[in-house]
Short mmCIF file of C-alpha atoms and ligand atoms in Angstrom, two decimals:
data_model
loop_
_atom_site.label_atom_id
_atom_site.label_comp_id
_atom_site.label_asym_id
_atom_site.label_seq_id
_atom_site.Cartn_x
_atom_site.Cartn_y
_atom_site.Cartn_z
CA MET Q 8 2.33 -20.63 0.92
CA ILE Q 9 2.54 -21.04 4.71
CA ARG Q 10 5.98 -22.35 5.48
CA ASP Q 11 5.83 -22.70 9.17
CA PRO Q 12 2.28 -22.43 10.78
CA GLN Q 13 3.52 -21.95 14.27
CA THR Q 14 6.08 -19.16 13.43
CA LEU Q 15 3.32 -17.45 11.48
CA GLN Q 16 0.66 -17.83 14.11
CA ALA Q 17 3.17 -16.31 16.68
CA LEU Q 18 3.62 -13.33 14.40
CA LEU Q 19 -0.01 -12.87 13.70
CA ASP Q 20 -0.82 -13.19 17.51
CA ALA Q 21 1.74 -10.52 18.15
CA VAL Q 22 0.46 -8.29 15.31
CA GLU Q 23 -3.15 -8.85 16.59
CA ARG Q 24 -2.22 -7.90 20.22
CA PHE Q 25 -0.16 -4.79 19.02
CA VAL Q 26 -3.07 -3.74 16.89
CA ARG Q 27 -5.66 -4.21 19.70
CA GLU Q 28 -3.75 -2.87 22.57
CA ARG Q 29 -1.53 -0.16 21.08
CA LEU Q 30 -2.94 1.06 17.67
CA VAL Q 31 -6.70 1.00 18.19
CA PRO Q 32 -6.44 3.15 21.35
CA ALA Q 33 -4.04 5.60 19.44
CA GLU Q 34 -6.36 6.06 16.48
CA ALA Q 35 -8.16 9.24 17.60
CA GLN Q 36 -4.92 10.76 18.85
CA VAL Q 37 -3.14 10.18 15.56
CA ALA Q 38 -6.05 11.63 13.61
CA GLU Q 39 -6.05 14.68 15.72
CA THR Q 40 -2.20 15.28 15.74
CA ASP Q 41 -1.38 13.87 12.23
CA GLU Q 42 1.64 12.00 13.94
CA ILE Q 43 2.31 8.55 14.86
CA PRO Q 44 3.92 8.60 18.23
CA ASP Q 45 7.57 7.56 18.40
CA ASP Q 46 7.12 4.80 20.88
CA ILE Q 47 4.52 3.11 18.58
CA VAL Q 48 7.14 3.39 15.60
CA ARG Q 49 9.70 1.76 17.85
CA GLU Q 50 7.34 -1.14 18.71
CA MET Q 51 6.66 -1.58 14.87
CA LYS Q 52 10.37 -1.86 14.32
CA ALA Q 53 10.77 -4.34 17.32
CA LEU Q 54 7.88 -6.45 15.93
CA GLY Q 55 9.80 -6.71 12.64
CA LEU Q 56 6.98 -4.99 10.57
CA PHE Q 57 9.45 -2.97 8.48
CA GLY Q 58 11.40 -6.16 7.52
CA LEU Q 59 8.33 -8.40 6.72
CA THR Q 60 9.22 -8.99 3.09
CA VAL Q 61 13.08 -8.76 3.34
CA PRO Q 62 14.65 -12.22 3.10
CA GLU Q 63 15.98 -13.68 6.22
CA GLU Q 64 19.61 -13.59 4.90
CA PHE Q 65 19.26 -9.77 4.75
CA GLY Q 66 17.78 -9.58 8.39
CA GLY Q 67 14.05 -9.56 7.57
CA LEU Q 68 11.22 -12.08 8.23
CA GLY Q 69 11.13 -13.05 4.61
CA VAL Q 70 7.36 -13.74 4.54
CA THR Q 71 5.77 -15.36 1.50
CA MET Q 72 2.91 -13.47 -0.28
CA GLU Q 73 0.23 -15.51 1.40
CA GLU Q 74 1.85 -14.84 4.98
CA GLU Q 75 2.10 -11.10 4.03
CA VAL Q 76 -1.64 -11.13 3.24
CA MET Q 77 -2.45 -12.68 6.55
CA VAL Q 78 -0.36 -9.97 8.38
CA MET Q 79 -2.07 -7.29 6.47
CA LEU Q 80 -5.62 -8.68 7.21
CA ALA Q 81 -4.57 -8.22 10.87
CA MET Q 82 -3.18 -4.80 10.26
CA GLY Q 83 -6.32 -3.76 8.59
CA GLN Q 84 -8.17 -3.84 11.80
CA THR Q 85 -7.08 -0.32 12.71
CA SER Q 86 -6.55 2.98 11.04
CA PRO Q 87 -4.76 2.37 7.56
CA CYS Q 88 -2.36 5.19 8.50
CA PHE Q 89 -0.35 2.75 10.64
CA ARG Q 90 0.18 0.30 7.82
CA SER Q 91 1.19 3.17 5.67
CA LEU Q 92 4.25 4.01 7.67
CA PHE Q 93 6.01 0.60 7.16
CA GLY Q 94 3.95 -0.27 3.91
CA THR Q 95 6.15 1.43 1.35
CA THR Q 96 9.17 -0.07 3.05
CA VAL Q 97 7.89 -3.71 2.96
CA GLY Q 98 6.16 -3.01 -0.48
CA ILE Q 99 6.63 -0.66 -3.37
CA GLY Q 100 9.78 1.06 -1.91
CA SER Q 101 11.91 -1.92 -1.33
CA GLN Q 102 10.54 -4.53 -3.97
CA GLY Q 103 12.43 -2.96 -6.78
CA ILE Q 104 15.74 -3.66 -5.14
CA LEU Q 105 14.55 -7.17 -4.14
CA LEU Q 106 13.21 -8.14 -7.51
CA ASP Q 107 15.79 -6.59 -9.86
CA GLY Q 108 18.63 -5.16 -7.88
CA THR Q 109 22.22 -6.33 -7.99
CA GLU Q 110 23.70 -8.40 -5.06
CA ALA Q 111 25.62 -5.35 -3.94
CA GLN Q 112 22.41 -3.24 -3.85
CA LYS Q 113 20.52 -5.80 -1.79
CA LYS Q 114 23.56 -6.28 0.60
CA LYS Q 115 23.84 -2.58 1.16
CA TYR Q 116 20.02 -1.51 1.52
CA LEU Q 117 17.95 -4.48 2.59
CA PRO Q 118 19.48 -4.95 6.13
CA LEU Q 119 18.81 -1.34 6.82
CA LEU Q 120 15.26 -1.55 5.48
CA ALA Q 121 14.49 -4.72 7.39
CA THR Q 122 15.24 -2.88 10.72
CA GLY Q 123 13.35 0.24 9.84
CA GLU Q 124 16.46 2.33 10.12
CA LEU Q 125 15.86 3.30 6.56
CA ILE Q 126 12.34 4.06 5.20
CA ALA Q 127 11.93 3.46 1.48
CA SER Q 128 9.47 5.42 -0.67
CA PHE Q 129 8.37 4.68 -4.27
CA ALA Q 130 8.70 7.67 -6.63
CA LEU Q 131 6.88 7.12 -9.82
CA THR Q 132 4.04 9.47 -9.99
CA GLU Q 133 4.39 13.02 -11.34
CA PRO Q 134 2.29 16.16 -11.79
CA ASP Q 135 1.54 15.07 -15.27
CA ALA Q 136 2.20 11.30 -15.14
CA GLY Q 137 -0.33 9.46 -12.79
CA SER Q 138 -2.11 6.50 -14.45
CA ASP Q 139 -0.09 6.94 -17.66
CA ALA Q 140 3.17 6.20 -15.69
CA ALA Q 141 5.21 5.52 -18.77
CA SER Q 142 4.89 9.17 -19.73
CA LEU Q 143 7.01 10.31 -16.72
CA ARG Q 144 9.13 13.17 -17.54
CA THR Q 145 11.81 13.26 -14.73
CA THR Q 146 15.12 12.78 -16.35
CA ALA Q 147 18.39 11.09 -15.35
CA ILE Q 148 21.03 11.83 -17.76
CA ARG Q 149 24.43 9.95 -17.57
CA GLU Q 150 27.54 12.17 -17.06
CA GLY Q 151 30.57 10.26 -16.36
CA GLU Q 152 30.12 8.07 -13.21
CA HIS Q 153 26.70 9.81 -12.30
CA TYR Q 154 23.23 10.41 -13.50
CA ILE Q 155 22.05 14.01 -13.17
CA VAL Q 156 18.38 13.90 -12.06
CA ASN Q 157 15.82 16.65 -12.73
CA GLY Q 158 12.13 16.57 -12.01
CA THR Q 159 9.27 16.50 -9.68
CA LYS Q 160 7.46 13.42 -8.18
CA ARG Q 161 4.00 13.89 -6.76
CA PHE Q 162 2.00 12.42 -3.90
CA ILE Q 163 4.88 10.32 -2.62
CA THR Q 164 3.97 8.40 0.42
CA ASN Q 165 6.45 8.73 3.35
CA ALA Q 166 8.51 11.16 1.35
CA PRO Q 167 9.21 13.36 4.51
CA HIS Q 168 10.40 10.12 6.37
CA ALA Q 169 12.24 8.48 3.43
CA GLY Q 170 15.91 7.46 3.74
CA ILE Q 171 15.85 6.26 0.08
CA PHE Q 172 13.58 6.60 -2.91
CA THR Q 173 13.03 3.96 -5.58
CA LEU Q 174 13.05 6.49 -8.28
CA MET Q 175 11.70 5.91 -11.95
CA ALA Q 176 13.24 8.45 -14.32
CA ARG Q 177 13.83 8.72 -17.95
CA THR Q 178 17.46 7.90 -18.87
CA ASP Q 179 16.72 8.00 -22.66
CA PRO Q 180 14.95 11.27 -23.49
CA GLN Q 181 14.57 10.01 -27.14
CA ASP Q 182 12.28 7.39 -26.08
CA LYS Q 183 9.13 8.88 -24.68
CA GLY Q 184 7.54 5.43 -23.64
CA ALA Q 185 8.23 2.74 -21.20
CA GLY Q 186 11.52 1.66 -22.76
CA GLY Q 187 13.28 4.91 -21.79
CA VAL Q 188 12.60 4.60 -18.09
CA SER Q 189 15.16 3.35 -15.60
CA ALA Q 190 14.87 2.76 -11.87
CA PHE Q 191 17.44 4.09 -9.31
CA ILE Q 192 18.02 3.82 -5.50
CA VAL Q 193 18.44 7.42 -4.37
CA GLU Q 194 19.42 8.27 -0.91
CA ALA Q 195 17.25 10.98 0.39
CA ASN Q 196 20.14 13.14 1.66
CA THR Q 197 21.69 13.44 -1.79
CA PRO Q 198 22.25 17.06 -2.49
CA GLY Q 199 19.66 18.47 -5.08
CA ILE Q 200 16.66 16.80 -3.40
CA SER Q 201 14.02 18.72 -1.63
CA ILE Q 202 10.70 17.69 -0.12
CA GLY Q 203 7.48 19.61 -0.57
CA ARG Q 204 5.21 20.48 2.24
CA LYS Q 205 3.12 17.65 3.46
CA ASP Q 206 -0.12 17.31 1.38
CA ARG Q 207 -3.25 18.21 3.09
CA LYS Q 208 -5.35 15.04 2.43
CA MET Q 209 -9.06 13.86 2.77
CA GLY Q 210 -8.08 11.14 5.22
CA GLN Q 211 -5.37 8.89 6.55
CA ARG Q 212 -3.96 11.51 8.95
CA GLY Q 213 -0.81 10.25 10.33
CA ALA Q 214 0.30 9.04 6.83
CA HIS Q 215 2.30 11.68 5.04
CA THR Q 216 2.70 12.45 1.27
CA ALA Q 217 4.55 15.14 -0.38
CA ASP Q 218 6.22 16.26 -3.75
CA VAL Q 219 9.87 15.27 -4.06
CA ILE Q 220 11.95 17.77 -6.26
CA PHE Q 221 15.12 16.77 -8.00
CA GLU Q 222 17.32 19.66 -9.12
CA ASN Q 223 20.60 18.71 -10.70
CA CYS Q 224 20.71 15.80 -8.26
CA LYS Q 225 23.91 13.78 -8.82
CA VAL Q 226 23.23 10.07 -8.31
CA PRO Q 227 26.14 7.78 -8.51
CA ALA Q 228 25.86 5.26 -11.59
CA GLY Q 229 26.03 2.37 -9.27
CA GLN Q 230 22.48 3.32 -8.04
CA LEU Q 231 20.94 2.11 -11.14
CA ILE Q 232 18.82 -0.76 -10.01
CA GLY Q 233 20.20 -4.01 -11.63
CA GLY Q 234 22.80 -1.88 -13.52
CA ARG Q 235 20.63 -1.88 -16.65
CA GLU Q 236 19.02 1.06 -18.30
CA GLY Q 237 15.44 0.87 -19.76
CA GLN Q 238 14.13 -1.70 -17.32
CA GLY Q 239 12.70 0.61 -14.77
CA PHE Q 240 9.18 0.73 -15.99
CA LYS Q 241 8.93 -3.10 -15.94
CA THR Q 242 10.46 -2.96 -12.33
CA ALA Q 243 7.70 -0.61 -11.42
CA MET Q 244 4.99 -2.69 -12.92
CA LYS Q 245 6.20 -5.82 -11.09
CA VAL Q 246 6.35 -3.94 -7.74
CA LEU Q 247 2.81 -2.57 -8.30
CA GLU Q 248 1.52 -5.96 -9.20
CA LYS Q 249 2.68 -7.34 -5.88
CA GLY Q 250 1.46 -4.24 -4.11
CA ARG Q 251 -2.04 -4.67 -5.32
CA ILE Q 252 -2.55 -7.88 -3.63
CA HIS Q 253 -1.05 -6.23 -0.39
CA ILE Q 254 -3.48 -3.22 -0.67
CA ALA Q 255 -6.28 -5.54 -1.34
CA ALA Q 256 -5.55 -7.54 1.91
CA ILE Q 257 -5.56 -4.29 3.80
CA CYS Q 258 -9.09 -3.36 2.09
CA VAL Q 259 -10.55 -6.66 3.44
CA GLY Q 260 -9.05 -6.00 6.97
CA VAL Q 261 -10.43 -2.48 7.22
CA ALA Q 262 -13.77 -3.64 5.95
CA GLU Q 263 -13.92 -6.28 8.53
CA ARG Q 264 -13.33 -3.68 11.17
CA MET Q 265 -15.98 -1.30 9.89
CA LEU Q 266 -18.42 -4.10 9.66
CA ARG Q 267 -17.72 -5.15 13.25
CA ASP Q 268 -18.14 -1.58 14.32
CA ALA Q 269 -21.36 -1.20 12.50
CA LEU Q 270 -22.75 -4.53 13.79
CA ASN Q 271 -21.87 -3.56 17.46
CA TYR Q 272 -23.68 -0.21 17.13
CA ALA Q 273 -26.54 -2.02 15.46
CA ILE Q 274 -26.91 -4.32 18.46
CA GLU Q 275 -26.75 -1.47 21.00
CA ARG Q 276 -28.73 1.19 19.25
CA LYS Q 277 -32.41 0.90 19.87
CA GLN Q 278 -35.13 2.41 17.76
CA PHE Q 279 -38.91 1.70 17.70
CA GLY Q 280 -38.30 -0.20 20.87
CA GLN Q 281 -35.64 -2.72 19.66
CA PRO Q 282 -32.01 -2.91 18.56
CA ILE Q 283 -31.83 -1.70 14.95
CA ALA Q 284 -29.89 -4.90 14.17
CA GLU Q 285 -33.31 -6.67 14.29
CA PHE Q 286 -34.56 -4.70 11.27
CA GLN Q 287 -34.30 -6.55 8.11
CA LEU Q 288 -33.37 -3.38 6.22
CA VAL Q 289 -30.26 -2.96 8.47
CA GLN Q 290 -29.66 -6.88 8.25
CA ALA Q 291 -29.48 -6.48 4.49
CA MET Q 292 -26.57 -3.96 4.79
CA LEU Q 293 -24.78 -6.29 7.33
CA ALA Q 294 -25.25 -9.31 5.07
CA ASP Q 295 -24.24 -7.84 1.89
CA SER Q 296 -21.01 -6.49 3.52
CA GLN Q 297 -20.26 -9.86 4.98
CA ALA Q 298 -20.71 -11.66 1.69
CA GLU Q 299 -18.48 -9.21 -0.20
CA ILE Q 300 -15.84 -9.30 2.54
CA TYR Q 301 -15.72 -13.04 2.30
CA ALA Q 302 -15.48 -12.92 -1.38
CA ALA Q 303 -12.71 -10.55 -1.30
CA ARG Q 304 -10.76 -12.40 1.51
CA CYS Q 305 -11.08 -15.57 -0.68
CA MET Q 306 -9.85 -13.70 -3.85
CA VAL Q 307 -6.82 -12.21 -1.94
CA ILE Q 308 -5.67 -15.39 -0.39
CA ASP Q 309 -6.03 -17.25 -3.77
CA ALA Q 310 -4.01 -14.60 -5.67
CA ALA Q 311 -1.33 -14.69 -3.01
CA ARG Q 312 -1.07 -18.60 -3.15
CA ARG Q 313 -0.81 -18.31 -6.96
CA ARG Q 314 2.04 -15.87 -6.68
CA ASP Q 315 3.78 -17.91 -4.21
CA GLU Q 316 3.51 -20.78 -6.72
CA GLY Q 317 5.39 -18.68 -9.20
CA ARG Q 318 2.38 -18.04 -11.48
CA ASN Q 319 1.72 -14.94 -13.49
CA VAL Q 320 -0.93 -13.16 -11.37
CA SER Q 321 -1.17 -9.76 -13.22
CA THR Q 322 -4.93 -10.45 -13.76
CA GLU Q 323 -5.61 -11.73 -10.37
CA ALA Q 324 -3.85 -8.90 -8.60
CA SER Q 325 -5.72 -6.35 -10.46
CA CYS Q 326 -9.01 -8.20 -9.95
CA CYS Q 327 -8.22 -8.18 -6.13
CA LYS Q 328 -7.34 -4.55 -6.03
CA LEU Q 329 -10.40 -3.60 -8.06
CA PHE Q 330 -12.97 -5.75 -6.15
CA ALA Q 331 -11.52 -5.34 -2.65
CA SER Q 332 -11.14 -1.61 -2.80
CA GLU Q 333 -14.58 -1.02 -4.28
CA MET Q 334 -15.91 -3.44 -1.71
CA CYS Q 335 -14.31 -1.54 1.10
CA GLY Q 336 -15.95 1.61 -0.15
CA ARG Q 337 -19.26 0.09 -0.14
CA VAL Q 338 -18.89 -1.30 3.34
CA ALA Q 339 -17.76 2.02 4.59
CA ASP Q 340 -20.82 3.63 3.02
CA ARG Q 341 -23.09 1.00 4.64
CA ALA Q 342 -21.41 1.34 7.88
CA VAL Q 343 -21.98 5.16 8.01
CA GLN Q 344 -25.52 4.38 7.02
CA ILE Q 345 -26.08 1.96 9.88
CA PHE Q 346 -24.58 4.48 12.28
CA GLY Q 347 -27.13 7.08 11.02
CA GLY Q 348 -26.56 10.58 12.20
CA ALA Q 349 -23.74 9.43 14.46
CA GLY Q 350 -21.99 8.07 11.33
CA TYR Q 351 -21.49 11.77 10.37
CA ILE Q 352 -20.07 12.78 13.71
CA ALA Q 353 -16.17 12.47 14.19
CA ASP Q 354 -16.46 11.25 17.78
CA TYR Q 355 -17.89 7.89 16.58
CA GLY Q 356 -14.81 7.13 14.40
CA ILE Q 357 -16.64 5.59 11.42
CA GLU Q 358 -16.59 8.87 9.41
CA ARG Q 359 -12.77 8.77 9.60
CA PHE Q 360 -12.66 5.28 8.15
CA TYR Q 361 -15.10 6.46 5.45
CA ARG Q 362 -12.74 9.17 4.41
CA ASP Q 363 -9.47 6.90 5.01
CA VAL Q 364 -10.58 4.11 2.73
CA ARG Q 365 -11.55 6.47 -0.22
CA LEU Q 366 -7.77 6.40 -1.09
CA PHE Q 367 -7.87 2.56 -1.79
CA ARG Q 368 -9.69 3.03 -4.98
CA LEU Q 369 -7.22 5.62 -6.17
CA TYR Q 370 -3.64 4.82 -5.28
CA GLU Q 371 -1.46 1.96 -6.63
CA GLY Q 372 -3.51 2.10 -9.69
CA THR Q 373 -7.02 3.44 -9.82
CA THR Q 374 -10.01 1.21 -10.21
CA GLN Q 375 -10.11 2.09 -14.02
CA ILE Q 376 -6.45 1.10 -14.32
CA GLN Q 377 -7.15 -2.27 -12.92
CA GLN Q 378 -9.98 -2.60 -15.36
CA ILE Q 379 -7.79 -1.77 -18.26
CA VAL Q 380 -5.18 -4.25 -16.99
CA ILE Q 381 -7.69 -7.13 -16.52
CA ALA Q 382 -9.39 -6.55 -19.92
CA ARG Q 383 -6.04 -6.20 -21.90
CA ASN Q 384 -4.89 -9.47 -20.31
CA LEU Q 385 -8.08 -11.18 -21.32
CA VAL Q 386 -8.00 -9.90 -24.84
CA ARG Q 387 -4.35 -10.73 -25.26
CA GLU Q 388 -4.98 -14.20 -24.01
CA ALA Q 389 -7.89 -14.71 -26.20
CA MET Q 390 -6.05 -13.54 -29.35
CA ARG Q 391 -3.04 -15.79 -28.77
N1 COS Z 11 5.22 -7.17 -14.91
C1 COS Z 11 6.18 -7.04 -15.83
N2 COS Z 11 6.27 -6.23 -16.93
C2 COS Z 11 5.19 -5.61 -17.17
C3 COS Z 11 4.02 -5.70 -16.37
C4 COS Z 11 4.00 -6.47 -15.28
N3 COS Z 11 2.99 -6.61 -14.47
N4 COS Z 11 3.02 -4.79 -16.89
C5 COS Z 11 3.63 -4.27 -18.10
N5 COS Z 11 4.85 -4.72 -18.24
C6 COS Z 11 5.91 -4.56 -19.31
C7 COS Z 11 5.12 -4.82 -20.57
O1 COS Z 11 5.38 -6.21 -20.91
C8 COS Z 11 5.96 -3.98 -21.54
O2 COS Z 11 7.04 -4.49 -21.95
P1 COS Z 11 7.56 -4.82 -23.53
O3 COS Z 11 7.55 -3.34 -24.05
O4 COS Z 11 8.77 -5.42 -23.42
O5 COS Z 11 6.43 -5.53 -24.06
C9 COS Z 11 6.14 -2.70 -20.76
O6 COS Z 11 6.07 -3.15 -19.46
C10 COS Z 11 5.24 -1.63 -21.10
O7 COS Z 11 3.87 -2.14 -20.73
P2 COS Z 11 2.60 -1.52 -21.39
O8 COS Z 11 2.85 -1.48 -22.85
O9 COS Z 11 1.33 -2.36 -20.94
O10 COS Z 11 2.60 0.01 -20.78
P3 COS Z 11 1.48 1.13 -20.90
O11 COS Z 11 2.22 2.35 -20.95
O12 COS Z 11 0.43 0.83 -21.85
O13 COS Z 11 0.89 1.11 -19.38
C11 COS Z 11 -0.45 0.54 -17.58
C12 COS Z 11 0.12 0.09 -18.85
C13 COS Z 11 -1.77 1.38 -17.76
C14 COS Z 11 -1.11 -0.84 -16.98
C15 COS Z 11 0.36 1.14 -16.58
O14 COS Z 11 0.81 2.39 -17.15
C16 COS Z 11 -0.11 1.24 -15.14
O15 COS Z 11 -0.19 0.36 -14.43
N6 COS Z 11 -0.50 2.48 -14.82
C17 COS Z 11 -0.88 2.77 -13.42
C18 COS Z 11 0.20 3.27 -12.61
C19 COS Z 11 -0.06 3.15 -11.19
O16 COS Z 11 -0.49 2.14 -10.66
N7 COS Z 11 0.33 4.30 -10.48
C20 COS Z 11 0.00 4.35 -9.08
C21 COS Z 11 1.00 5.27 -8.51
S1 COS Z 11 2.45 4.55 -8.01
S2 COS Z 11 1.75 4.11 -6.02
#
């Protein structure tokens, strides 16, 4: 749903200009230093990127899913680490509060998230609970007016920068499944929280993940999202469902960027007396990439529209994440192939994208988890 085409176009123009003039020129530096410069972070805040999905009444831009997708297609035209810095705040880190939080929780946190003053992280994954998220072991045991949290969360994006964590923890240790899990808003400066060292990753330098360790961390009972125990897994699933459309849009954007770079290279690079773009074997790689990008783009916009209409998009969100992330991996591979030897050399940039996009098939639910969600939904529907 696009509510106001002019306002959306103004936002997209601003984001596209920011990406072109500020982010693309900074890509190599960020990859080198593993840090996004402070002035770029300030500009992201001024553009409203941290508050994209926060409703206007709480100081955000309150974009619809379709509008969010359009912004992510634009953000995808540069290194994905930039999106990652505000991505957890507009997405998985804040949506639990937005979807299931009490009015008081929304009032307290959403305005701070909208301005970027607080960065939100999503703390679900653990050393022994990844795809099988419902088996998480971190506990939150009620003692009077507090919950005492113990456990370790792993690969938590933006953990070193987070002001709050949307934490999934087991409030009912007798219930080993999804029903024993509750969601909390935990302020990062609560005593008993420590952050591990930054993970050394394959790619996405500039985006930081780390362990978050809770040791007898006392969380006020009022921080339980929605004030109800046992709802945390469902909150996490709803949040991830939306996040999968968001990530799929980024996959499409980055694939477009890689194809553009590969096409420009193929036009400039001459072999056997002509641009390699004129060879049909190279053209096949360009054409297959374009067709797949177009397909993924259509899927993502369609799923976003359906969600905006209030329809159940569990299957569509997983289809988007599955297809767009796998497509992005194929486009990255072809782009490196078109660059030839230069594709393997850091100075040309495409090898960085090749490493960066590998994450898309893993996080916010692996390809195999998306297959499981899609197939389960199909079987459930058919058996009704
Ligand atoms: N929206 C709302 N509720 C949902 C939901 C969704 N999209 N998906 C599941 N639920 C609900 C179910 O309806 C069920 O509720 P009831 O018990 O009331 O019926 C409950 O949540 C448990 O669901 P389910 O039985 O399907 O849970 P499973 O343990 O079998 O797990 C998968 C299902 C595999 C789909 C889930 O564990 C998953 O998505 N894993 C991947 C996690 C992930 O993406 N991790 C990435 C790291 S976080 S960035």
